[in-house]
Coordinates of C-alpha atoms and ligand atoms in Angstrom, one line a residue:
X16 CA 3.6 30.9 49.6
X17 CA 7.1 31.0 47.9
X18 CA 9.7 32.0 50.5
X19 CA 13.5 33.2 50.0
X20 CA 15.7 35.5 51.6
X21 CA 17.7 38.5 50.3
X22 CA 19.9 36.2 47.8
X23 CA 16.9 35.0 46.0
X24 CA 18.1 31.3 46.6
X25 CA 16.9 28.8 47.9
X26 CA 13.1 29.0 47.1
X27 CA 10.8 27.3 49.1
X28 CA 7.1 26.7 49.2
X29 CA 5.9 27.6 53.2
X30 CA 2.9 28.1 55.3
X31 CA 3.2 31.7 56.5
X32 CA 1.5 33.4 59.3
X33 CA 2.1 36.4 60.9
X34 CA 0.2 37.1 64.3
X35 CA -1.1 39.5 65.8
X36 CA -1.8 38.6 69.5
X37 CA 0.7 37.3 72.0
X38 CA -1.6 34.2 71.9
X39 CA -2.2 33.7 68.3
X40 CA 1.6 33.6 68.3
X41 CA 1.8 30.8 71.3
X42 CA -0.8 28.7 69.2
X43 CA 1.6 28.9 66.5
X44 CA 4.8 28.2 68.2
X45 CA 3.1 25.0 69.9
X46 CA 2.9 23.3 66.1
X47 CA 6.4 22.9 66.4
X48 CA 9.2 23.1 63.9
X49 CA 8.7 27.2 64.2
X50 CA 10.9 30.4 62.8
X51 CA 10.2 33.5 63.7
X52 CA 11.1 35.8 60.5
X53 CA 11.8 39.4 60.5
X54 CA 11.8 41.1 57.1
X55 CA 13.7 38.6 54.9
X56 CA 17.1 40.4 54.6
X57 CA 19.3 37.4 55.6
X58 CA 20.5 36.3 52.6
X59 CA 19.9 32.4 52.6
X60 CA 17.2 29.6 54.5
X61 CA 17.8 30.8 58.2
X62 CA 14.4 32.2 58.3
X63 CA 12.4 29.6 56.5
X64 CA 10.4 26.7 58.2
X65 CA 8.4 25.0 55.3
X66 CA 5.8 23.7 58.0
X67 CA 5.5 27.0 60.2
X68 CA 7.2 30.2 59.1
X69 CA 6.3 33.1 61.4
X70 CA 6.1 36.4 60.1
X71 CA 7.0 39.0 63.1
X72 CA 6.9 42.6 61.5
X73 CA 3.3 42.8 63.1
X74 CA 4.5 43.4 66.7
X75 CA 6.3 46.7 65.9
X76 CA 5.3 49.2 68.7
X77 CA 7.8 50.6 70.5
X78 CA 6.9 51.0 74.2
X79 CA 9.3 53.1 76.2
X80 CA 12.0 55.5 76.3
X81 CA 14.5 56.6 78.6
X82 CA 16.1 59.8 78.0
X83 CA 18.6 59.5 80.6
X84 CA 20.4 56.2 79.3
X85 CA 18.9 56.2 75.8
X86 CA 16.9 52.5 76.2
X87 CA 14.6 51.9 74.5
X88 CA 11.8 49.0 75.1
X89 CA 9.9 48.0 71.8
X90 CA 8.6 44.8 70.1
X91 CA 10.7 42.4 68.0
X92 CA 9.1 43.8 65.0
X93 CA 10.1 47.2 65.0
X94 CA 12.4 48.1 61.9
X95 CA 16.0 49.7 62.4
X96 CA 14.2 52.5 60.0
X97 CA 11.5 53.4 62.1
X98 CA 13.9 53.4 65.4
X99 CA 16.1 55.9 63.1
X100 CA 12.8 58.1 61.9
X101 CA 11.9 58.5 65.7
X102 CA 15.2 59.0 67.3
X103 CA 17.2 60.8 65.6
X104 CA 15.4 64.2 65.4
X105 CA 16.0 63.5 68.9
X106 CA 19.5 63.4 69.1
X107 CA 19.9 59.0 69.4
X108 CA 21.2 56.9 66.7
X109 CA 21.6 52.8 66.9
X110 CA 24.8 51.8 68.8
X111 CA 25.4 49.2 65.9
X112 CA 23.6 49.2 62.7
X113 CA 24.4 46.5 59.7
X114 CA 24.9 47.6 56.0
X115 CA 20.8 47.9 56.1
X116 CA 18.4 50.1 58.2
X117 CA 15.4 47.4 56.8
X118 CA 15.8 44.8 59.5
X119 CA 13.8 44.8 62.4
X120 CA 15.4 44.5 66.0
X121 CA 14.6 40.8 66.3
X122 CA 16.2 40.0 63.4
X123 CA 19.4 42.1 64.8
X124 CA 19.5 40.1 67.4
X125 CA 19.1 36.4 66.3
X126 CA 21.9 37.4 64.0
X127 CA 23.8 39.5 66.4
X128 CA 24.6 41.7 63.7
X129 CA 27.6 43.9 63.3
X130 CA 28.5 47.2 61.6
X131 CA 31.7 49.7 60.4
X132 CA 32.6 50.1 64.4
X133 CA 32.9 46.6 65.7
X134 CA 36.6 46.6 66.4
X135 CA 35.6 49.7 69.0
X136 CA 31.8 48.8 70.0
X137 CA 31.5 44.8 69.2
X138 CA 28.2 43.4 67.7
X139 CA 24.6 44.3 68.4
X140 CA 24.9 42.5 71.9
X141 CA 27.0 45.0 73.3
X142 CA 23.3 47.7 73.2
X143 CA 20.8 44.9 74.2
X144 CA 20.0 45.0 77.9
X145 CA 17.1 42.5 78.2
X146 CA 14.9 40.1 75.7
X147 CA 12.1 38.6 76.0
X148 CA 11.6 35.3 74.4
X149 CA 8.7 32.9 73.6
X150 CA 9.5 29.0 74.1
X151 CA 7.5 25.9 73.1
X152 CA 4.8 26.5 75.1
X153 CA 3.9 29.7 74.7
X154 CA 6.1 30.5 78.1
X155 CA 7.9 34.1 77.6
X156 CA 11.0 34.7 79.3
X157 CA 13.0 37.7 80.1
X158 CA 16.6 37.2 79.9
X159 CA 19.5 38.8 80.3
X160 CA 23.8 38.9 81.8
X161 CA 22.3 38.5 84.9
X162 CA 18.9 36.3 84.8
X163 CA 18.7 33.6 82.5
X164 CA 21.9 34.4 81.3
X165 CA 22.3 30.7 79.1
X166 CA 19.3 31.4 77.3
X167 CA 20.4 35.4 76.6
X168 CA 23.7 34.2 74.8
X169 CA 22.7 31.3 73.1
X170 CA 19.7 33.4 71.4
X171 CA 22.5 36.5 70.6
X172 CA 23.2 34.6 67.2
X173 CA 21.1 32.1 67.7
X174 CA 19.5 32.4 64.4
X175 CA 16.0 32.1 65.9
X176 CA 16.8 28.8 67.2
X177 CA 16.2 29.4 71.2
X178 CA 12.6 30.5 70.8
X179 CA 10.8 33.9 69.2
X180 CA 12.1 36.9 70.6
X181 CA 9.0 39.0 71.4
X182 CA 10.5 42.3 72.8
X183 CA 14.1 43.5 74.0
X184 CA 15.8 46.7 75.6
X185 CA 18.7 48.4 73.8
X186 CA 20.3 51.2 74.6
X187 CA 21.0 54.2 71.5
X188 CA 23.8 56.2 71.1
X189 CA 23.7 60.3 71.5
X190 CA 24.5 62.0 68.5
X191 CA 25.6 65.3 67.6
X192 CA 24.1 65.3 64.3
X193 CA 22.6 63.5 61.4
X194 CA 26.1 63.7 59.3
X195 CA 29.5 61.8 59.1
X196 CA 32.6 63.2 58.6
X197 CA 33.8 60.7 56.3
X198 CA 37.8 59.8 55.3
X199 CA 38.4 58.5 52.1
X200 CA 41.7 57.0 51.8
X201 CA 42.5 54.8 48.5
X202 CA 44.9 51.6 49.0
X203 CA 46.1 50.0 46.1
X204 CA 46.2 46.8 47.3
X205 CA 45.0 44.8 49.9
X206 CA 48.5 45.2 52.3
X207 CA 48.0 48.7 52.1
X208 CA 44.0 48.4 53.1
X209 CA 44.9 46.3 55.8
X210 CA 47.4 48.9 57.2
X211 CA 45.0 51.5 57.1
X212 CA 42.8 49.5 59.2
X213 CA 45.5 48.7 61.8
X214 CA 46.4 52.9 61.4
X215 CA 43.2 53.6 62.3
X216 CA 41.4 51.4 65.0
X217 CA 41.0 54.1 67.0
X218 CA 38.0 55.7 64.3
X219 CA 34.4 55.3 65.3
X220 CA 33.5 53.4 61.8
X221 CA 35.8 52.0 59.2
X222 CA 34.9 49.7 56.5
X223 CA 36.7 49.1 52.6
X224 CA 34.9 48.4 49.8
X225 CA 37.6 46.3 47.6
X226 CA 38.0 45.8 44.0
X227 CA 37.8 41.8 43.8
X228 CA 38.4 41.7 40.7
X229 CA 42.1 43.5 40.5
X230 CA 44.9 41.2 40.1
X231 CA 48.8 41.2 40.5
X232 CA 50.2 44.1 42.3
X233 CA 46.8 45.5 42.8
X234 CA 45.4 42.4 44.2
X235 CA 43.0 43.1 46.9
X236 CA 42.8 47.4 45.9
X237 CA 40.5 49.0 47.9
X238 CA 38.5 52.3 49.9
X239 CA 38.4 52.1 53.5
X240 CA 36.4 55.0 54.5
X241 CA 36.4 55.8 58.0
X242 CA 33.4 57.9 59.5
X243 CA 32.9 59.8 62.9
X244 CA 29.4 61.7 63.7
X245 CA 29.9 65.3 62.8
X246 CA 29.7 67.8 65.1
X247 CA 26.5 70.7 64.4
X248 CA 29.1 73.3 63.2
X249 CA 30.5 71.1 60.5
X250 CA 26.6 70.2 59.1
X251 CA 26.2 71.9 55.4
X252 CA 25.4 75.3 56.0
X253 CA 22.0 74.9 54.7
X254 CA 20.9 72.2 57.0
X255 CA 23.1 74.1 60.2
X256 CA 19.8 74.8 61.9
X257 CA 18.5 71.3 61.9
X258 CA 21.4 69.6 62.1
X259 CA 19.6 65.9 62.5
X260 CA 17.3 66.3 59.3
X261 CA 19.1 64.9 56.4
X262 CA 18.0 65.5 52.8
X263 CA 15.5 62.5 52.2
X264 CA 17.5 60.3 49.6
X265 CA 14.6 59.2 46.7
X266 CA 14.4 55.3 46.9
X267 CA 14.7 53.9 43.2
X268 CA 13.2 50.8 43.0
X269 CA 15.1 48.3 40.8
X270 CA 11.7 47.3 38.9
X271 CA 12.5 43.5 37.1
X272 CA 14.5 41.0 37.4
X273 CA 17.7 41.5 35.5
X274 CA 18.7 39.3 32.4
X275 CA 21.2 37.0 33.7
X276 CA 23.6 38.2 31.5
X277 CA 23.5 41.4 32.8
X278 CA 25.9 40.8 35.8
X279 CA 29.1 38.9 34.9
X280 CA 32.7 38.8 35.3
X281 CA 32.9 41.3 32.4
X282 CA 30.8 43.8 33.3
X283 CA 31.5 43.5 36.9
X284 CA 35.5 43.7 36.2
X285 CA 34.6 47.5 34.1
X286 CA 32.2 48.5 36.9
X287 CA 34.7 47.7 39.8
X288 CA 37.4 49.6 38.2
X289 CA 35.5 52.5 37.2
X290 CA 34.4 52.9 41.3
X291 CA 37.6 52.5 42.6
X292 CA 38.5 55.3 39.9
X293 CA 35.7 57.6 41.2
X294 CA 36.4 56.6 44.7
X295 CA 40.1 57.4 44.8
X296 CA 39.3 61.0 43.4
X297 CA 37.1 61.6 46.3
X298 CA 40.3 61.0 48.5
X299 CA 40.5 63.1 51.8
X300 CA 37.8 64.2 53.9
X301 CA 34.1 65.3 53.8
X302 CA 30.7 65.2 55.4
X303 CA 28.0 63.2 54.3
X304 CA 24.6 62.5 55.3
X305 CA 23.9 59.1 57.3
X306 CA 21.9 57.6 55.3
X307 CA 24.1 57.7 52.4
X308 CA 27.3 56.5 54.4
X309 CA 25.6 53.7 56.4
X310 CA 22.6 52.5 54.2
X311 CA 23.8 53.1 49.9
X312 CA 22.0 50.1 49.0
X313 CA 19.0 50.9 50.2
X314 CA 18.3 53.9 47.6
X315 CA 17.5 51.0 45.7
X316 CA 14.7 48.9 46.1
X317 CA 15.3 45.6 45.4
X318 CA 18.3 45.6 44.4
X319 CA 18.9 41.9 45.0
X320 CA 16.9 41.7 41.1
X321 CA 20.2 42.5 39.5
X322 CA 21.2 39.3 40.0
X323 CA 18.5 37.7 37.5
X324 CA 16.1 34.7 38.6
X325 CA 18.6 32.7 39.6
X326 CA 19.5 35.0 42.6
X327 CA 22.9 35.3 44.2
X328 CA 25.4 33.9 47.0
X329 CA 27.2 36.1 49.7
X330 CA 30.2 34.5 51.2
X331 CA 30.9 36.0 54.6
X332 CA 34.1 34.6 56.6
X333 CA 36.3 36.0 59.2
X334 CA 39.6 35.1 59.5
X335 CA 41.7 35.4 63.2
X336 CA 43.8 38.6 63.0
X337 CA 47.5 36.3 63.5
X338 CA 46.4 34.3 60.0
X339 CA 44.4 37.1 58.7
X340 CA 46.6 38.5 56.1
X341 CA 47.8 35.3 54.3
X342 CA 44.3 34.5 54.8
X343 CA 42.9 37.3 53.1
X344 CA 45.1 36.8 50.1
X345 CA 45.0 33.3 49.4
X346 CA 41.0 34.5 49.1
X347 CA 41.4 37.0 47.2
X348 CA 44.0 35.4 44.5
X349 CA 41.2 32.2 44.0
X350 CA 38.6 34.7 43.2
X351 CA 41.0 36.5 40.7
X352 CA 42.2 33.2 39.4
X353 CA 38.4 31.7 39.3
X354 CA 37.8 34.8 36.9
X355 CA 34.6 34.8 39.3
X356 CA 33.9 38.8 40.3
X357 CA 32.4 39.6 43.5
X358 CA 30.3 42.7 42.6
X359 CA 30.0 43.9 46.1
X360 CA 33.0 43.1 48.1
X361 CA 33.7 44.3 51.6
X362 CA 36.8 43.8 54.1
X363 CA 36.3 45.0 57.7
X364 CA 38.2 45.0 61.1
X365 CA 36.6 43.2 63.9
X366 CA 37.4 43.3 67.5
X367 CA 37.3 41.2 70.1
X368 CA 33.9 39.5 71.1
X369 CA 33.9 36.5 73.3
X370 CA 29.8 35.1 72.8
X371 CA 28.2 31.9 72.4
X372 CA 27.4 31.5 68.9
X373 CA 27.8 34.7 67.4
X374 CA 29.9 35.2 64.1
X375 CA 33.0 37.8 64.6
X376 CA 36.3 37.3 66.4
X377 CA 38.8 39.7 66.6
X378 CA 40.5 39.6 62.9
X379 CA 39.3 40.1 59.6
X380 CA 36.0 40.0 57.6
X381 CA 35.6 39.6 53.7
X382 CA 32.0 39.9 52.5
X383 CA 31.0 38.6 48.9
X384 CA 28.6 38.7 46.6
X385 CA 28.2 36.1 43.5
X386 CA 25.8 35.5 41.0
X387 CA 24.3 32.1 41.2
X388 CA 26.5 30.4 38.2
X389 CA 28.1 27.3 37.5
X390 CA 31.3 28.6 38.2
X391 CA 30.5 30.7 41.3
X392 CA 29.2 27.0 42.7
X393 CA 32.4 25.4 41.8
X394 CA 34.7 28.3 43.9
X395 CA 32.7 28.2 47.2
X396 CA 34.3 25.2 47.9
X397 CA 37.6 26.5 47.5
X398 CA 36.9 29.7 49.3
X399 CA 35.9 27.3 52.6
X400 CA 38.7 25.5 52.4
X401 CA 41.0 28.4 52.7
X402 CA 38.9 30.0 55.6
X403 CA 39.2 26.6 57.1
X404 CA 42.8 26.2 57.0
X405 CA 43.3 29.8 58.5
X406 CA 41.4 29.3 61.4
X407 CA 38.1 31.1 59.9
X408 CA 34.3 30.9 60.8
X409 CA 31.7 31.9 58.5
X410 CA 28.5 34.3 58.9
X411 CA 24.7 32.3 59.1
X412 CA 22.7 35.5 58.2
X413 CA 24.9 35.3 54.7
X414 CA 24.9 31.6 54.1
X415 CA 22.6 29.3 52.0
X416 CA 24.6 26.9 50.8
X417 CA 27.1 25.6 53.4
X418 CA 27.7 21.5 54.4
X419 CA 27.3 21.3 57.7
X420 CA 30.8 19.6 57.9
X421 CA 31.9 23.1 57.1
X422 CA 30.3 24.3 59.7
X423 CA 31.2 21.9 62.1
X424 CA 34.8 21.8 60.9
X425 CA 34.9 25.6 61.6
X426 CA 33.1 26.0 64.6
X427 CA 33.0 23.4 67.7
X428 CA 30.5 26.0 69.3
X429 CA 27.7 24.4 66.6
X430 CA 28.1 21.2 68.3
X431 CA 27.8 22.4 71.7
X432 CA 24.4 24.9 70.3
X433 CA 22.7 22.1 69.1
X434 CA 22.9 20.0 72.5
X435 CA 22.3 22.9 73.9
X436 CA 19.0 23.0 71.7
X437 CA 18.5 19.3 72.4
X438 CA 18.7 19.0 76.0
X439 CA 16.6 22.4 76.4
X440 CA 13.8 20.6 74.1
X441 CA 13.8 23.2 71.0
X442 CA 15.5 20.9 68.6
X443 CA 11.8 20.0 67.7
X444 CA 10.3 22.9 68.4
X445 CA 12.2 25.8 66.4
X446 CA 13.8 24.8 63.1
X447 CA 14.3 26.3 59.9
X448 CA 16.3 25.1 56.8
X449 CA 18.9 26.3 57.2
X450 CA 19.1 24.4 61.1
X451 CA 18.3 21.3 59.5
X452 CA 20.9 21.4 56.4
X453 CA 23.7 22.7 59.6
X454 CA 22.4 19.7 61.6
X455 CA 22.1 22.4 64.1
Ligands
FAD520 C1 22.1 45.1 52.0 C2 22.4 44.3 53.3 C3 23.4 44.7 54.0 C4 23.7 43.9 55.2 N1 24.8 44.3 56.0 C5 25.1 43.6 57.1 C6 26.1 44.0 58.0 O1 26.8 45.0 57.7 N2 26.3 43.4 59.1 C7 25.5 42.3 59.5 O2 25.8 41.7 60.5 N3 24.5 41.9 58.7 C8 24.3 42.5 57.5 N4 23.2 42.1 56.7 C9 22.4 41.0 57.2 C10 21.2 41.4 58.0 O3 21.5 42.4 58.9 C11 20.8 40.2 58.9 O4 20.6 39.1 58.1 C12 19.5 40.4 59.8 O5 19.4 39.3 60.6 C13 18.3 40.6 58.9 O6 17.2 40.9 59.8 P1 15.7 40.6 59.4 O7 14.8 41.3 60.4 O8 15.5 40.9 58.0 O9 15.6 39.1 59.8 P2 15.3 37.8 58.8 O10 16.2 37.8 57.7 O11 13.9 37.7 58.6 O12 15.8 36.7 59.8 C14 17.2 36.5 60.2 C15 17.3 35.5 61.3 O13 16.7 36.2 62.5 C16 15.7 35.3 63.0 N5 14.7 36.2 63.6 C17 14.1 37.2 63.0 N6 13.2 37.8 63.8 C18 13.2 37.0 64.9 C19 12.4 37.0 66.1 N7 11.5 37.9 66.4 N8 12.7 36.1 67.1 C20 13.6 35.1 66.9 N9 14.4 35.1 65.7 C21 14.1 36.0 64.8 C22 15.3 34.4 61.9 O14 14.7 33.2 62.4 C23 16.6 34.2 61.1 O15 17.3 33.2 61.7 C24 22.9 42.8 55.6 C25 21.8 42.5 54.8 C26 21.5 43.2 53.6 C27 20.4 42.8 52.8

């Protein structure tokens, strides 16, 4: 079948199977050139293997609970969703949760993915206690920080490169409540965003959405909302007696591929400017329902269509926090002088994680998203080249388009993953395209 991530780009033609049995699976793995794939919301290749794509979202029962320490024990397939349906009636919300509820927990973990409180919390790592993972031959192996501890960080970010994962432990968080108190504070430009974050590293959740396409003084304008889990007195008075049921927000589902018209610099430029007018009105604070702060996007179905047929890039770098402001703005002025607007543009604080492979370091993290155009092509280029010079990385579960002298440029750890890979005997064994492109 055709296969693609989120971005819609690349296509590929690939054999897909998705198992049901632990040794369905095995027989699968032992073809070679295996990825396990959880449900497609990386943007790019990572979790595409034309010969032997492996669809996971079959193993999705979760198997135990522990009330005490809030671990729970489920399959690789279960979705973020379903953890959030179950648990938080209960009082337990995900430690960290991405900018999507519809990834499944293997897929959190090959991507060690982060979320709004990583400069407090770190990445997805920090709630996983133990994984099991399936190798070449079908061998499963628990690991963890104290047993098989290589094979535990090297799969944290590993991209699905170290083997399937097949099930994991990871501890929840207690809640008060299903709502956020949520701070809105409006900077006008990306110095004044920047101190906002540094003023406020001691809040749970802080993330900016930022007006890429604003120029001069107002380069780099933005919202960083903060966000801590309400306390039950502070839920809407109507919901005060269930203070973890949330009203149900109606999914919309984007029906068609938009024309490719439809998003471009123009009508992105008006769009931007008319949220950040919206956004800054709604400054100070209020309580909102979690869905709504953590997951917008997903009220829309498929929203990735807007982008047309030819799909879309996300540019995901971080940039060390000493470098991190010229950094930031030598980005942000090459977008603004490409003429190139990122519709959904997001700047984050991370803190510091010391791990194998995976993407953040304490710093700064700008998120992008571009149509697939000719001139969106020619900027990426540009935009590595400046994260290069400032010391940057760049995020796997975002990219499909990177050289692997990029990557290597940016990263020694790639070189020292794939002889890792090699001398382990998965280089064969697990690959997808995005592995091979990275020479990983
Ligand atoms: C709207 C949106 C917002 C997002 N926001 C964020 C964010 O804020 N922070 C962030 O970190 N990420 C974010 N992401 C990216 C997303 O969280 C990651 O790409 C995540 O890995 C997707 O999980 P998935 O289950 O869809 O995995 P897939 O996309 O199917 O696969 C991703 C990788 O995980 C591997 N994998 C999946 N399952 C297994 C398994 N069982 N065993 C071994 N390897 C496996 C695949 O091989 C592949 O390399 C966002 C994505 C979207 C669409």
């Amino acid at each position: 079948m055709q296969l693609s991530g989120w971005g819609n780009f690349p296509k590929a033609e690939a054999r897909v199977r998705a198992p049901r049995k632990e040794a369905e699976l095995a027989d699968h793995v032992a073809e070679g050139s295996a990825i396990a794939r959880g449900n497609g919301r990386s943007y790019g290749d990572s979790a595409i293997s034309p010969r032997n794509t492996i669809d996971m979202r079959h193993f999705d029962r979760m198997l135990s609970f522990n009330p005490a320490t809030g671990q729970l024990v489920a399959e690789a397939g279960v979705m973020l969703a379903d953890v959030i349906d179950c648990f938080l009636p209960r009082g337990w919300f995900p430690m960290v949760t991405p900018g999507t509820k519809l990834i499944t927990l293997g897929g959190a973990i090959a991507a060690d993915v982060h979320g709004k409180n990583h400069h407090l919390d770190g990445s997805f790592r920090a709630c996983v206690d133990w994984i099991d993972v399936m190798g070449p031959r079908g061998e499963v192996t628990r690991c963890s920080r104290d047993e098989n501890a290589d094979l535990f960080e090297w799969t944290l970010g590993g991209m699905g490169l170290t083997g399937v994962i097949l099930r994991c432990a990871v501890r929840l968080r207690a809640v008060k409540s299903g709502w956020i108190r949520q701070e809105m504070i409006p900077a006008d430009n990306l110095a004044a965003a920047m101190d906002a974050f540094e003023a406020n590293m001691g809040a749970t959740y802080s993330v900016a959405w930022i007006d890429c396409a604003a120029k001069g003084d107002h380069l780099g304008r933005s919202l960083v909302m903060l966000g801590e889990h309400a306390d039950p007195g502070e839920v809407p008075p109507r919901y005060r007696a269930t203070p973890f049921k949330a009203p149900r927000h109606r999914n919309i589902p984007f029906p068609i591929n938009a024309p490719g018209f439809a998003l471009n610099p123009l009508t992105v430029r008006a769009f931007n400017a008319a949220y950040y007018r919206n956004g800054a009105r709604q400054k100070g604070t209020r309580i909102v329902d979690w869905d709504g702060y953590f997951y917008p996007l997903d009220a829309i179905g498929n929203w990735n269509r807007l982008y047309g047929r030819r799909g879309f890039m996300q540019f995901q770098c971080v940039i060390p926090q000493d470098t991190a402001r010229e950094g930031m703005q030598r980005l942000l002025s090459a977008i603004s002088a490409s003429g190139q607007a990122s519709f959904l543009s997001v700047l984050k604080r991370f803190g510091p994680q010391d791990s194998a492979f995976s993407f953040p370091m304490a710093g700064y993290t700008l998120a992008l998203d571009f149509p697939r155009s000719k001139a969106a092509i020619a900027l990426m280029p540009e935009l590595d080249a400046i994260t290069l010079d400032h010391g940057g990385r760049f995020y796997l579960a975002k990219d499909s388009r990177m050289p692997a002298e990029i990557l290597a440029g940016s990263d020694p750890r790639a070189e020292a993953f794939a002889t890792w890979r090699r001398d382990r005997g998965l280089s064969a064994s697990f690959a997808s395209l995005q592995s091979e492109r990275l020479n990983l």
